[in-house]
Amino acid sequence: MSSTLIKITDLVKSFPIGKGKFTALNQINLEFSKGEFTGFVGPSGSGKTTLLNIIGSLDIPTKGTATVLGKSVSNLSKKEAADLRNNHLGFIFQTYNLLPVYTVYENVELPLLLQNISASERKKAILQSLEWLGLTDKIKSRPAQLSGGECQRVSIARAMVKEPEIVLADEPTANLDAKNSHHILQTMEKLNSELKTTFIFATHDEKVIQYLKRKISLEDGKVVADEQITK
Ligand SMILES: Nc1ncnc2c1ncn2[C@@H]1O[C@H](COP(=O)(O)OP(=O)(O)OP(=O)(O)O)[C@@H](O)[C@H]1O
Ligand SMILES: [Mg+2]
Protein backbone atom coordinates (compact mmCIF):
# COMPACT_ATOMS: atom_id res chain seq x y z
CA MET A 1 0.00 0.00 0.00
CA SER A 2 1.24 3.45 -0.84
CA SER A 3 2.13 5.66 2.11
CA THR A 4 0.63 8.74 0.41
CA LEU A 5 -1.99 10.14 2.76
CA ILE A 6 -2.83 13.34 0.92
CA LYS A 7 -2.55 14.22 -2.74
CA ILE A 8 -3.34 17.67 -4.07
CA THR A 9 -3.55 18.04 -7.83
CA ASP A 10 -3.91 21.27 -9.84
CA LEU A 11 -5.84 22.80 -6.98
CA VAL A 12 -7.33 26.26 -7.40
CA LYS A 13 -9.43 28.01 -4.74
CA SER A 14 -11.16 31.26 -5.48
CA PHE A 15 -13.65 33.24 -3.46
CA PRO A 16 -16.37 35.44 -4.95
CA ILE A 17 -15.80 39.11 -4.17
CA GLY A 18 -18.55 41.41 -5.38
CA LYS A 19 -18.96 40.62 -9.05
CA GLY A 20 -15.43 39.27 -9.40
CA LYS A 21 -13.37 36.67 -7.62
CA PHE A 22 -10.21 36.44 -5.59
CA THR A 23 -7.84 33.55 -6.25
CA ALA A 24 -6.48 32.45 -2.87
CA LEU A 25 -4.78 29.25 -4.09
CA ASN A 26 -3.45 28.91 -7.60
CA GLN A 27 -2.43 25.62 -9.20
CA ILE A 28 -1.18 23.73 -6.15
CA ASN A 29 0.38 20.26 -6.53
CA LEU A 30 1.57 18.50 -3.36
CA GLU A 31 1.78 15.05 -1.80
CA PHE A 32 2.11 14.09 1.85
CA SER A 33 3.21 10.74 3.25
CA LYS A 34 2.57 9.10 6.58
CA GLY A 35 4.68 10.47 9.41
CA GLU A 36 5.55 13.84 7.91
CA PHE A 37 6.14 16.84 10.18
CA THR A 38 5.56 19.66 7.79
CA GLY A 39 4.02 23.06 7.41
CA PHE A 40 2.88 25.85 5.15
CA VAL A 41 4.80 29.01 5.76
CA GLY A 42 4.47 32.40 4.14
CA PRO A 43 3.17 35.91 4.69
CA SER A 44 -0.30 36.76 5.93
CA GLY A 45 -2.83 36.20 3.16
CA SER A 46 -0.66 33.72 1.22
CA GLY A 47 -3.26 30.95 1.51
CA LYS A 48 -2.01 28.79 4.41
CA THR A 49 -5.30 28.51 6.30
CA THR A 50 -7.30 28.10 3.09
CA LEU A 51 -5.17 25.11 2.11
CA LEU A 52 -5.30 23.58 5.60
CA ASN A 53 -9.10 23.94 5.61
CA ILE A 54 -9.39 22.08 2.32
CA ILE A 55 -7.17 19.25 3.59
CA GLY A 56 -9.36 19.18 6.70
CA SER A 57 -12.49 18.83 4.50
CA LEU A 58 -13.84 22.06 5.96
CA ASP A 59 -13.87 23.54 2.47
CA ILE A 60 -13.60 22.29 -1.12
CA PRO A 61 -11.42 23.28 -4.10
CA THR A 62 -12.83 25.43 -6.89
CA LYS A 63 -10.81 23.42 -9.42
CA GLY A 64 -8.52 20.41 -9.16
CA THR A 65 -8.61 17.81 -6.42
CA ALA A 66 -7.55 17.23 -2.84
CA THR A 67 -7.56 13.55 -1.94
CA VAL A 68 -7.30 12.78 1.78
CA LEU A 69 -6.92 9.15 2.88
CA GLY A 70 -8.08 8.02 -0.55
CA LYS A 71 -11.16 10.24 -0.73
CA SER A 72 -11.60 13.38 -2.79
CA VAL A 73 -12.88 16.09 -0.45
CA SER A 74 -15.00 17.52 -3.30
CA ASN A 75 -17.10 14.36 -3.50
CA LEU A 76 -17.86 13.84 0.17
CA SER A 77 -21.38 14.24 1.51
CA LYS A 78 -21.70 16.30 4.69
CA LYS A 79 -21.82 13.10 6.70
CA GLU A 80 -18.79 11.60 4.96
CA ALA A 81 -16.81 14.79 5.55
CA ALA A 82 -17.81 14.74 9.22
CA ASP A 83 -16.81 11.07 9.48
CA LEU A 84 -13.42 11.83 7.93
CA ARG A 85 -12.86 14.64 10.42
CA ASN A 86 -14.16 12.74 13.44
CA ASN A 87 -12.37 9.47 12.78
CA HIS A 88 -9.11 10.40 11.09
CA LEU A 89 -8.21 14.05 11.58
CA GLY A 90 -7.24 16.11 14.61
CA PHE A 91 -7.52 19.91 14.60
CA ILE A 92 -5.54 22.40 16.65
CA PHE A 93 -6.67 26.01 16.35
CA GLN A 94 -4.95 29.24 17.29
CA THR A 95 -7.78 30.10 19.67
CA TYR A 96 -7.99 26.62 21.30
CA ASN A 97 -11.80 26.39 20.94
CA LEU A 98 -12.20 24.82 24.38
CA LEU A 99 -15.64 24.76 25.96
CA PRO A 100 -15.50 26.95 29.09
CA VAL A 101 -18.13 25.12 31.15
CA TYR A 102 -16.39 21.76 30.71
CA THR A 103 -13.41 20.48 32.65
CA VAL A 104 -10.12 19.54 30.98
CA TYR A 105 -11.21 15.89 31.10
CA GLU A 106 -14.58 16.65 29.48
CA ASN A 107 -13.05 18.83 26.78
CA VAL A 108 -10.69 16.03 25.78
CA GLU A 109 -13.56 13.53 25.91
CA LEU A 110 -15.67 15.42 23.34
CA PRO A 111 -14.24 13.88 20.13
CA LEU A 112 -14.61 10.40 21.63
CA LEU A 113 -18.31 10.97 22.29
CA LEU A 114 -18.77 11.21 18.53
CA GLN A 115 -17.47 7.68 18.23
CA ASN A 116 -18.81 4.41 19.46
CA ILE A 117 -16.38 3.91 22.36
CA SER A 118 -17.19 2.55 25.81
CA ALA A 119 -16.77 4.76 28.88
CA SER A 120 -13.86 2.68 30.18
CA GLU A 121 -12.02 2.85 26.86
CA ARG A 122 -12.68 6.58 26.71
CA LYS A 123 -11.22 7.05 30.16
CA LYS A 124 -8.07 5.14 29.24
CA ALA A 125 -7.54 7.20 26.07
CA ILE A 126 -8.21 10.51 27.84
CA LEU A 127 -5.81 9.77 30.71
CA GLN A 128 -3.14 8.65 28.25
CA SER A 129 -3.55 11.76 26.16
CA LEU A 130 -3.47 14.07 29.21
CA GLU A 131 -0.34 12.31 30.40
CA TRP A 132 1.38 12.88 27.04
CA LEU A 133 0.67 16.57 27.40
CA GLY A 134 1.68 16.80 31.05
CA LEU A 135 -1.83 17.72 32.23
CA THR A 136 -2.57 14.93 34.66
CA ASP A 137 -2.84 17.33 37.59
CA LYS A 138 -5.30 19.61 35.73
CA ILE A 139 -7.97 17.04 34.91
CA LYS A 140 -10.69 18.75 36.93
CA SER A 141 -9.78 22.35 36.05
CA ARG A 142 -11.85 24.44 33.68
CA PRO A 143 -10.26 26.50 30.86
CA ALA A 144 -10.57 29.80 32.82
CA GLN A 145 -8.35 28.30 35.53
CA LEU A 146 -5.55 27.46 33.09
CA SER A 147 -2.72 29.45 31.51
CA GLY A 148 -2.65 30.00 27.74
CA GLY A 149 -0.01 27.29 27.32
CA GLU A 150 -2.07 24.84 29.35
CA CYS A 151 -5.19 25.61 27.26
CA GLN A 152 -3.19 25.01 24.11
CA ARG A 153 -1.95 21.70 25.53
CA VAL A 154 -5.55 20.68 26.29
CA SER A 155 -6.44 21.47 22.68
CA ILE A 156 -3.56 19.24 21.54
CA ALA A 157 -4.68 16.47 23.91
CA ARG A 158 -8.16 16.78 22.42
CA ALA A 159 -6.73 16.53 18.88
CA MET A 160 -4.58 13.52 19.83
CA VAL A 161 -7.02 11.53 21.95
CA LYS A 162 -8.36 9.54 18.99
CA GLU A 163 -4.81 8.97 17.76
CA PRO A 164 -5.73 10.45 14.37
CA GLU A 165 -3.64 9.75 11.27
CA ILE A 166 -3.31 13.45 10.52
CA VAL A 167 -3.17 16.50 12.80
CA LEU A 168 -3.79 19.93 11.24
CA ALA A 169 -2.53 22.83 13.32
CA ASP A 170 -3.21 26.44 12.35
CA GLU A 171 -0.84 28.83 14.16
CA PRO A 172 -0.78 26.62 17.26
CA THR A 173 1.73 28.82 19.08
CA ALA A 174 0.22 32.21 18.26
CA ASN A 175 -0.74 32.96 21.86
CA LEU A 176 2.19 31.33 23.62
CA ASP A 177 5.50 32.53 24.98
CA ALA A 178 8.76 31.01 23.76
CA LYS A 179 9.06 28.48 26.58
CA ASN A 180 5.52 27.13 26.11
CA SER A 181 5.92 27.13 22.32
CA HIS A 182 9.03 24.96 22.53
CA HIS A 183 7.43 22.65 25.05
CA ILE A 184 4.41 22.12 22.80
CA LEU A 185 6.49 21.62 19.68
CA GLN A 186 8.70 19.08 21.44
CA THR A 187 5.57 17.21 22.55
CA MET A 188 4.22 17.15 19.01
CA GLU A 189 7.62 16.00 17.73
CA LYS A 190 7.49 13.14 20.22
CA LEU A 191 3.96 12.13 19.18
CA ASN A 192 5.10 12.30 15.56
CA SER A 193 8.01 9.94 16.17
CA GLU A 194 6.25 7.56 18.60
CA LEU A 195 2.82 7.30 16.99
CA LYS A 196 3.85 8.20 13.41
CA THR A 197 1.12 10.84 13.41
CA THR A 198 1.39 13.16 10.42
CA PHE A 199 1.47 16.84 11.39
CA ILE A 200 0.73 19.71 9.02
CA PHE A 201 1.07 23.26 10.34
CA ALA A 202 0.15 26.66 8.99
CA THR A 203 2.44 29.22 10.55
CA HIS A 204 4.68 32.22 10.26
CA ASP A 205 6.27 31.63 13.64
CA GLU A 206 10.03 31.06 13.36
CA LYS A 207 9.87 28.91 16.50
CA VAL A 208 7.54 26.49 14.71
CA ILE A 209 9.46 26.66 11.44
CA GLN A 210 12.69 25.49 13.07
CA TYR A 211 11.01 22.19 14.05
CA LEU A 212 9.64 21.36 10.59
CA LYS A 213 11.17 18.48 8.65
CA ARG A 214 9.68 19.82 5.43
CA LYS A 215 8.91 23.45 4.76
CA ILE A 216 6.41 24.42 2.06
CA SER A 217 6.52 28.14 1.27
CA LEU A 218 3.43 29.86 -0.09
CA GLU A 219 3.28 33.27 -1.69
CA ASP A 220 0.15 34.76 -3.24
CA GLY A 221 -1.51 31.35 -3.30
CA LYS A 222 1.37 29.56 -5.03
CA VAL A 223 3.96 27.09 -3.74
CA VAL A 224 7.26 28.90 -4.24
CA ALA A 225 9.49 26.40 -2.40
CA ASP A 226 9.19 22.88 -0.99
CA GLU A 227 12.25 21.93 1.05
CA GLN A 228 13.23 18.89 3.12
CA ILE A 229 15.08 20.12 6.17
CA THR A 230 18.02 18.02 7.31
CA LYS A 231 18.93 18.54 10.93
N1 LIG B 1 -14.12 33.29 2.65
C1 LIG B 1 -13.31 34.12 2.01
N2 LIG B 1 -13.78 35.07 1.15
C2 LIG B 1 -12.97 35.89 0.48
N3 LIG B 1 -11.63 35.90 0.59
C3 LIG B 1 -11.09 35.00 1.42
C4 LIG B 1 -11.89 34.07 2.18
N4 LIG B 1 -11.06 33.29 2.93
C5 LIG B 1 -9.81 33.72 2.66
N5 LIG B 1 -9.83 34.73 1.75
C6 LIG B 1 -8.66 35.45 1.22
O1 LIG B 1 -7.72 34.48 0.77
C7 LIG B 1 -6.39 34.88 1.08
C8 LIG B 1 -5.71 33.77 1.85
O2 LIG B 1 -6.27 33.70 3.14
P1 LIG B 1 -5.71 32.71 4.25
O3 LIG B 1 -6.57 32.86 5.43
O4 LIG B 1 -5.56 31.37 3.66
O5 LIG B 1 -4.26 33.34 4.51
P2 LIG B 1 -3.14 32.90 5.55
O6 LIG B 1 -1.91 32.59 4.75
O7 LIG B 1 -3.67 31.85 6.43
O8 LIG B 1 -2.88 34.25 6.35
P3 LIG B 1 -2.60 34.51 7.92
O9 LIG B 1 -1.12 34.27 8.08
O10 LIG B 1 -2.96 35.94 8.09
O11 LIG B 1 -3.43 33.58 8.74
C9 LIG B 1 -6.51 36.20 1.84
O12 LIG B 1 -6.24 37.26 0.96
C10 LIG B 1 -7.95 36.21 2.30
O13 LIG B 1 -8.44 37.52 2.39
MG1 LIG C 1 -4.12 31.76 8.48
mmCIF file of N, CA, C and O in Angstrom, residues 58-110:
data_model
loop_
_atom_site.group_PDB
_atom_site.id
_atom_site.type_symbol
_atom_site.label_atom_id
_atom_site.label_comp_id
_atom_site.label_asym_id
_atom_site.label_seq_id
_atom_site.Cartn_x
_atom_site.Cartn_y
_atom_site.Cartn_z
ATOM 1 N N LEU A 58 -12.966 20.984 5.493
ATOM 2 C CA LEU A 58 -13.842 22.062 5.965
ATOM 3 C C LEU A 58 -14.256 22.947 4.795
ATOM 4 O O LEU A 58 -15.122 23.808 4.927
ATOM 5 N N ASP A 59 -13.580 22.750 3.658
ATOM 6 C CA ASP A 59 -13.868 23.543 2.467
ATOM 7 C C ASP A 59 -13.492 22.679 1.255
ATOM 8 O O ASP A 59 -12.835 21.646 1.422
ATOM 9 N N ILE A 60 -13.921 23.085 0.066
ATOM 10 C CA ILE A 60 -13.599 22.287 -1.124
ATOM 11 C C ILE A 60 -12.892 23.157 -2.167
ATOM 12 O O ILE A 60 -13.052 24.373 -2.180
ATOM 13 N N PRO A 61 -12.097 22.512 -3.045
ATOM 14 C CA PRO A 61 -11.424 23.276 -4.096
ATOM 15 C C PRO A 61 -12.418 23.822 -5.117
ATOM 16 O O PRO A 61 -13.499 23.258 -5.301
ATOM 17 N N THR A 62 -12.052 24.917 -5.764
ATOM 18 C CA THR A 62 -12.832 25.431 -6.887
ATOM 19 C C THR A 62 -12.524 24.609 -8.142
ATOM 20 O O THR A 62 -13.414 24.283 -8.918
ATOM 21 N N LYS A 63 -11.254 24.300 -8.322
ATOM 22 C CA LYS A 63 -10.814 23.420 -9.419
ATOM 23 C C LYS A 63 -9.761 22.477 -8.885
ATOM 24 O O LYS A 63 -9.104 22.772 -7.879
ATOM 25 N N GLY A 64 -9.534 21.365 -9.599
ATOM 26 C CA GLY A 64 -8.524 20.411 -9.163
ATOM 27 C C GLY A 64 -9.044 19.550 -8.025
ATOM 28 O O GLY A 64 -10.231 19.619 -7.678
ATOM 29 N N THR A 65 -8.164 18.733 -7.456
ATOM 30 C CA THR A 65 -8.612 17.806 -6.420
ATOM 31 C C THR A 65 -7.701 17.826 -5.198
ATOM 32 O O THR A 65 -6.510 18.090 -5.284
ATOM 33 N N ALA A 66 -8.298 17.497 -4.066
ATOM 34 C CA ALA A 66 -7.551 17.232 -2.843
ATOM 35 C C ALA A 66 -8.055 15.890 -2.336
ATOM 36 O O ALA A 66 -9.232 15.755 -1.982
ATOM 37 N N THR A 67 -7.176 14.885 -2.374
ATOM 38 C CA THR A 67 -7.560 13.548 -1.936
ATOM 39 C C THR A 67 -6.926 13.282 -0.580
ATOM 40 O O THR A 67 -5.713 13.385 -0.426
ATOM 41 N N VAL A 68 -7.768 12.995 0.408
ATOM 42 C CA VAL A 68 -7.298 12.784 1.779
ATOM 43 C C VAL A 68 -7.694 11.367 2.183
ATOM 44 O O VAL A 68 -8.868 11.014 2.133
ATOM 45 N N LEU A 69 -6.695 10.555 2.526
ATOM 46 C CA LEU A 69 -6.916 9.145 2.880
ATOM 47 C C LEU A 69 -7.780 8.448 1.815
ATOM 48 O O LEU A 69 -8.724 7.735 2.131
ATOM 49 N N GLY A 70 -7.442 8.715 0.567
ATOM 50 C CA GLY A 70 -8.084 8.017 -0.549
ATOM 51 C C GLY A 70 -9.407 8.605 -1.000
ATOM 52 O O GLY A 70 -10.027 8.094 -1.931
ATOM 53 N N LYS A 71 -9.861 9.676 -0.340
ATOM 54 C CA LYS A 71 -11.163 10.240 -0.728
ATOM 55 C C LYS A 71 -11.018 11.685 -1.179
ATOM 56 O O LYS A 71 -10.387 12.495 -0.498
ATOM 57 N N SER A 72 -11.632 12.003 -2.308
ATOM 58 C CA SER A 72 -11.595 13.375 -2.793
ATOM 59 C C SER A 72 -12.549 14.231 -1.956
ATOM 60 O O SER A 72 -13.738 13.921 -1.861
ATOM 61 N N VAL A 73 -12.031 15.296 -1.344
ATOM 62 C CA VAL A 73 -12.884 16.092 -0.451
ATOM 63 C C VAL A 73 -14.068 16.728 -1.187
ATOM 64 O O VAL A 73 -15.094 17.037 -0.587
ATOM 65 N N SER A 74 -13.920 16.898 -2.518
ATOM 66 C CA SER A 74 -15.004 17.518 -3.297
ATOM 67 C C SER A 74 -16.221 16.612 -3.401
ATOM 68 O O SER A 74 -17.329 17.083 -3.625
ATOM 69 N N ASN A 75 -16.000 15.301 -3.279
ATOM 70 C CA ASN A 75 -17.103 14.359 -3.503
ATOM 71 C C ASN A 75 -17.750 13.846 -2.226
ATOM 72 O O ASN A 75 -18.612 12.990 -2.269
ATOM 73 N N LEU A 76 -17.325 14.362 -1.087
ATOM 74 C CA LEU A 76 -17.863 13.842 0.168
ATOM 75 C C LEU A 76 -19.215 14.483 0.481
ATOM 76 O O LEU A 76 -19.391 15.688 0.300
ATOM 77 N N SER A 77 -20.141 13.661 0.975
ATOM 78 C CA SER A 77 -21.378 14.237 1.514
ATOM 79 C C SER A 77 -21.022 14.899 2.847
ATOM 80 O O SER A 77 -19.928 14.689 3.374
ATOM 81 N N LYS A 78 -21.956 15.661 3.389
ATOM 82 C CA LYS A 78 -21.703 16.304 4.693
ATOM 83 C C LYS A 78 -21.346 15.265 5.745
ATOM 84 O O LYS A 78 -20.447 15.453 6.565
ATOM 85 N N LYS A 79 -22.054 14.151 5.714
ATOM 86 C CA LYS A 79 -21.819 13.103 6.705
ATOM 87 C C LYS A 79 -20.446 12.460 6.494
ATOM 88 O O LYS A 79 -19.716 12.205 7.459
ATOM 89 N N GLU A 80 -20.105 12.209 5.228
ATOM 90 C CA GLU A 80 -18.791 11.597 4.962
ATOM 91 C C GLU A 80 -17.650 12.527 5.381
ATOM 92 O O GLU A 80 -16.635 12.083 5.911
ATOM 93 N N ALA A 81 -17.839 13.830 5.134
ATOM 94 C CA ALA A 81 -16.808 14.794 5.546
ATOM 95 C C ALA A 81 -16.696 14.808 7.070
ATOM 96 O O ALA A 81 -15.592 14.826 7.625
ATOM 97 N N ALA A 82 -17.830 14.753 7.749
ATOM 98 C CA ALA A 82 -17.811 14.738 9.223
ATOM 99 C C ALA A 82 -17.151 13.458 9.726
ATOM 100 O O ALA A 82 -16.368 13.479 10.680
ATOM 101 N N ASP A 83 -17.431 12.335 9.076
ATOM 102 C CA ASP A 83 -16.806 11.067 9.484
ATOM 103 C C ASP A 83 -15.292 11.123 9.306
ATOM 104 O O ASP A 83 -14.537 10.651 10.155
ATOM 105 N N LEU A 84 -14.865 11.702 8.170
ATOM 106 C CA LEU A 84 -13.420 11.831 7.928
ATOM 107 C C LEU A 84 -12.786 12.652 9.047
ATOM 108 O O LEU A 84 -11.762 12.275 9.624
ATOM 109 N N ARG A 85 -13.421 13.775 9.365
ATOM 110 C CA ARG A 85 -12.863 14.643 10.415
ATOM 111 C C ARG A 85 -12.900 13.959 11.784
ATOM 112 O O ARG A 85 -11.923 13.990 12.532
ATOM 113 N N ASN A 86 -14.027 13.323 12.100
ATOM 114 C CA ASN A 86 -14.162 12.736 13.439
ATOM 115 C C ASN A 86 -13.265 11.526 13.655
ATOM 116 O O ASN A 86 -12.782 11.294 14.756
ATOM 117 N N ASN A 87 -13.078 10.738 12.596
ATOM 118 C CA ASN A 87 -12.368 9.474 12.779
ATOM 119 C C ASN A 87 -10.890 9.544 12.444
ATOM 120 O O ASN A 87 -10.113 8.730 12.921
ATOM 121 N N HIS A 88 -10.492 10.466 11.596
ATOM 122 C CA HIS A 88 -9.115 10.398 11.087
ATOM 123 C C HIS A 88 -8.301 11.674 11.241
ATOM 124 O O HIS A 88 -7.093 11.642 11.052
ATOM 125 N N LEU A 89 -8.950 12.790 11.526
ATOM 126 C CA LEU A 89 -8.213 14.049 11.577
ATOM 127 C C LEU A 89 -8.298 14.669 12.974
ATOM 128 O O LEU A 89 -9.311 14.549 13.658
ATOM 129 N N GLY A 90 -7.226 15.328 13.373
ATOM 130 C CA GLY A 90 -7.237 16.114 14.605
ATOM 131 C C GLY A 90 -6.968 17.567 14.248
ATOM 132 O O GLY A 90 -6.151 17.850 13.374
ATOM 133 N N PHE A 91 -7.674 18.477 14.902
ATOM 134 C CA PHE A 91 -7.516 19.910 14.598
ATOM 135 C C PHE A 91 -6.995 20.655 15.816
ATOM 136 O O PHE A 91 -7.496 20.469 16.922
ATOM 137 N N ILE A 92 -6.008 21.506 15.591
ATOM 138 C CA ILE A 92 -5.542 22.400 16.652
ATOM 139 C C ILE A 92 -5.666 23.825 16.115
ATOM 140 O O ILE A 92 -5.112 24.141 15.053
ATOM 141 N N PHE A 93 -6.416 24.652 16.824
ATOM 142 C CA PHE A 93 -6.669 26.012 16.351
ATOM 143 C C PHE A 93 -5.896 27.013 17.203
ATOM 144 O O PHE A 93 -5.619 26.768 18.373
ATOM 145 N N GLN A 94 -5.633 28.134 16.606
ATOM 146 C CA GLN A 94 -4.954 29.237 17.288
ATOM 147 C C GLN A 94 -5.678 29.633 18.583
ATOM 148 O O GLN A 94 -5.067 29.969 19.576
ATOM 149 N N THR A 95 -6.996 29.606 18.527
ATOM 150 C CA THR A 95 -7.776 30.099 19.666
ATOM 151 C C THR A 95 -8.294 28.970 20.565
ATOM 152 O O THR A 95 -9.230 29.170 21.328
ATOM 153 N N TYR A 96 -7.691 27.792 20.452
ATOM 154 C CA TYR A 96 -7.986 26.619 21.304
ATOM 155 C C TYR A 96 -9.379 26.023 21.100
ATOM 156 O O TYR A 96 -9.523 24.814 21.048
ATOM 157 N N ASN A 97 -10.425 26.891 21.044
ATOM 158 C CA ASN A 97 -11.802 26.393 20.942
ATOM 159 C C ASN A 97 -12.180 25.400 22.037
ATOM 160 O O ASN A 97 -12.817 24.392 21.773
ATOM 161 N N LEU A 98 -11.775 25.680 23.264
ATOM 162 C CA LEU A 98 -12.203 24.823 24.378
ATOM 163 C C LEU A 98 -13.567 25.299 24.872
ATOM 164 O O LEU A 98 -13.889 26.486 24.774
ATOM 165 N N LEU A 99 -14.337 24.378 25.417
ATOM 166 C CA LEU A 99 -15.643 24.765 25.959
ATOM 167 C C LEU A 99 -15.475 25.161 27.429
ATOM 168 O O LEU A 99 -15.043 24.358 28.249
ATOM 169 N N PRO A 100 -15.817 26.422 27.762
ATOM 170 C CA PRO A 100 -15.503 26.950 29.093
ATOM 171 C C PRO A 100 -16.201 26.251 30.252
ATOM 172 O O PRO A 100 -15.667 26.207 31.348
ATOM 173 N N VAL A 101 -17.405 25.723 30.015
ATOM 174 C CA VAL A 101 -18.126 25.118 31.147
ATOM 175 C C VAL A 101 -17.654 23.690 31.421
ATOM 176 O O VAL A 101 -18.012 23.109 32.435
ATOM 177 N N TYR A 102 -16.861 23.140 30.520
ATOM 178 C CA TYR A 102 -16.393 21.762 30.708
ATOM 179 C C TYR A 102 -15.015 21.736 31.349
ATOM 180 O O TYR A 102 -14.204 22.639 31.165
ATOM 181 N N THR A 103 -14.746 20.671 32.076
ATOM 182 C CA THR A 103 -13.408 20.477 32.647
ATOM 183 C C THR A 103 -12.440 20.049 31.533
ATOM 184 O O THR A 103 -12.856 19.724 30.415
ATOM 185 N N VAL A 104 -11.163 20.032 31.898
ATOM 186 C CA VAL A 104 -10.124 19.543 30.983
ATOM 187 C C VAL A 104 -10.495 18.138 30.489
ATOM 188 O O VAL A 104 -10.485 17.849 29.290
ATOM 189 N N TYR A 105 -10.842 17.277 31.445
ATOM 190 C CA TYR A 105 -11.206 15.895 31.103
ATOM 191 C C TYR A 105 -12.358 15.872 30.086
ATOM 192 O O TYR A 105 -12.304 15.196 29.065
ATOM 193 N N GLU A 106 -13.389 16.662 30.353
ATOM 194 C CA GLU A 106 -14.578 16.650 29.480
ATOM 195 C C GLU A 106 -14.273 17.241 28.097
ATOM 196 O O GLU A 106 -14.798 16.765 27.091
ATOM 197 N N ASN A 107 -13.424 18.266 28.079
ATOM 198 C CA ASN A 107 -13.049 18.831 26.781
ATOM 199 C C ASN A 107 -12.331 17.797 25.915
ATOM 200 O O ASN A 107 -12.582 17.696 24.715
ATOM 201 N N VAL A 108 -11.447 17.036 26.537
ATOM 202 C CA VAL A 108 -10.688 16.034 25.779
ATOM 203 C C VAL A 108 -11.591 14.854 25.391
ATOM 204 O O VAL A 108 -11.381 14.193 24.380
ATOM 205 N N GLU A 109 -12.638 14.642 26.196
ATOM 206 C CA GLU A 109 -13.555 13.529 25.915
ATOM 207 C C GLU A 109 -14.432 13.787 24.678
ATOM 208 O O GLU A 109 -14.877 12.853 24.012
ATOM 209 N N LEU A 110 -14.675 15.078 24.377
ATOM 210 C CA LEU A 110 -15.672 15.419 23.337
ATOM 211 C C LEU A 110 -15.529 14.635 22.026
ATOM 212 O O LEU A 110 -16.504 14.051 21.558
#
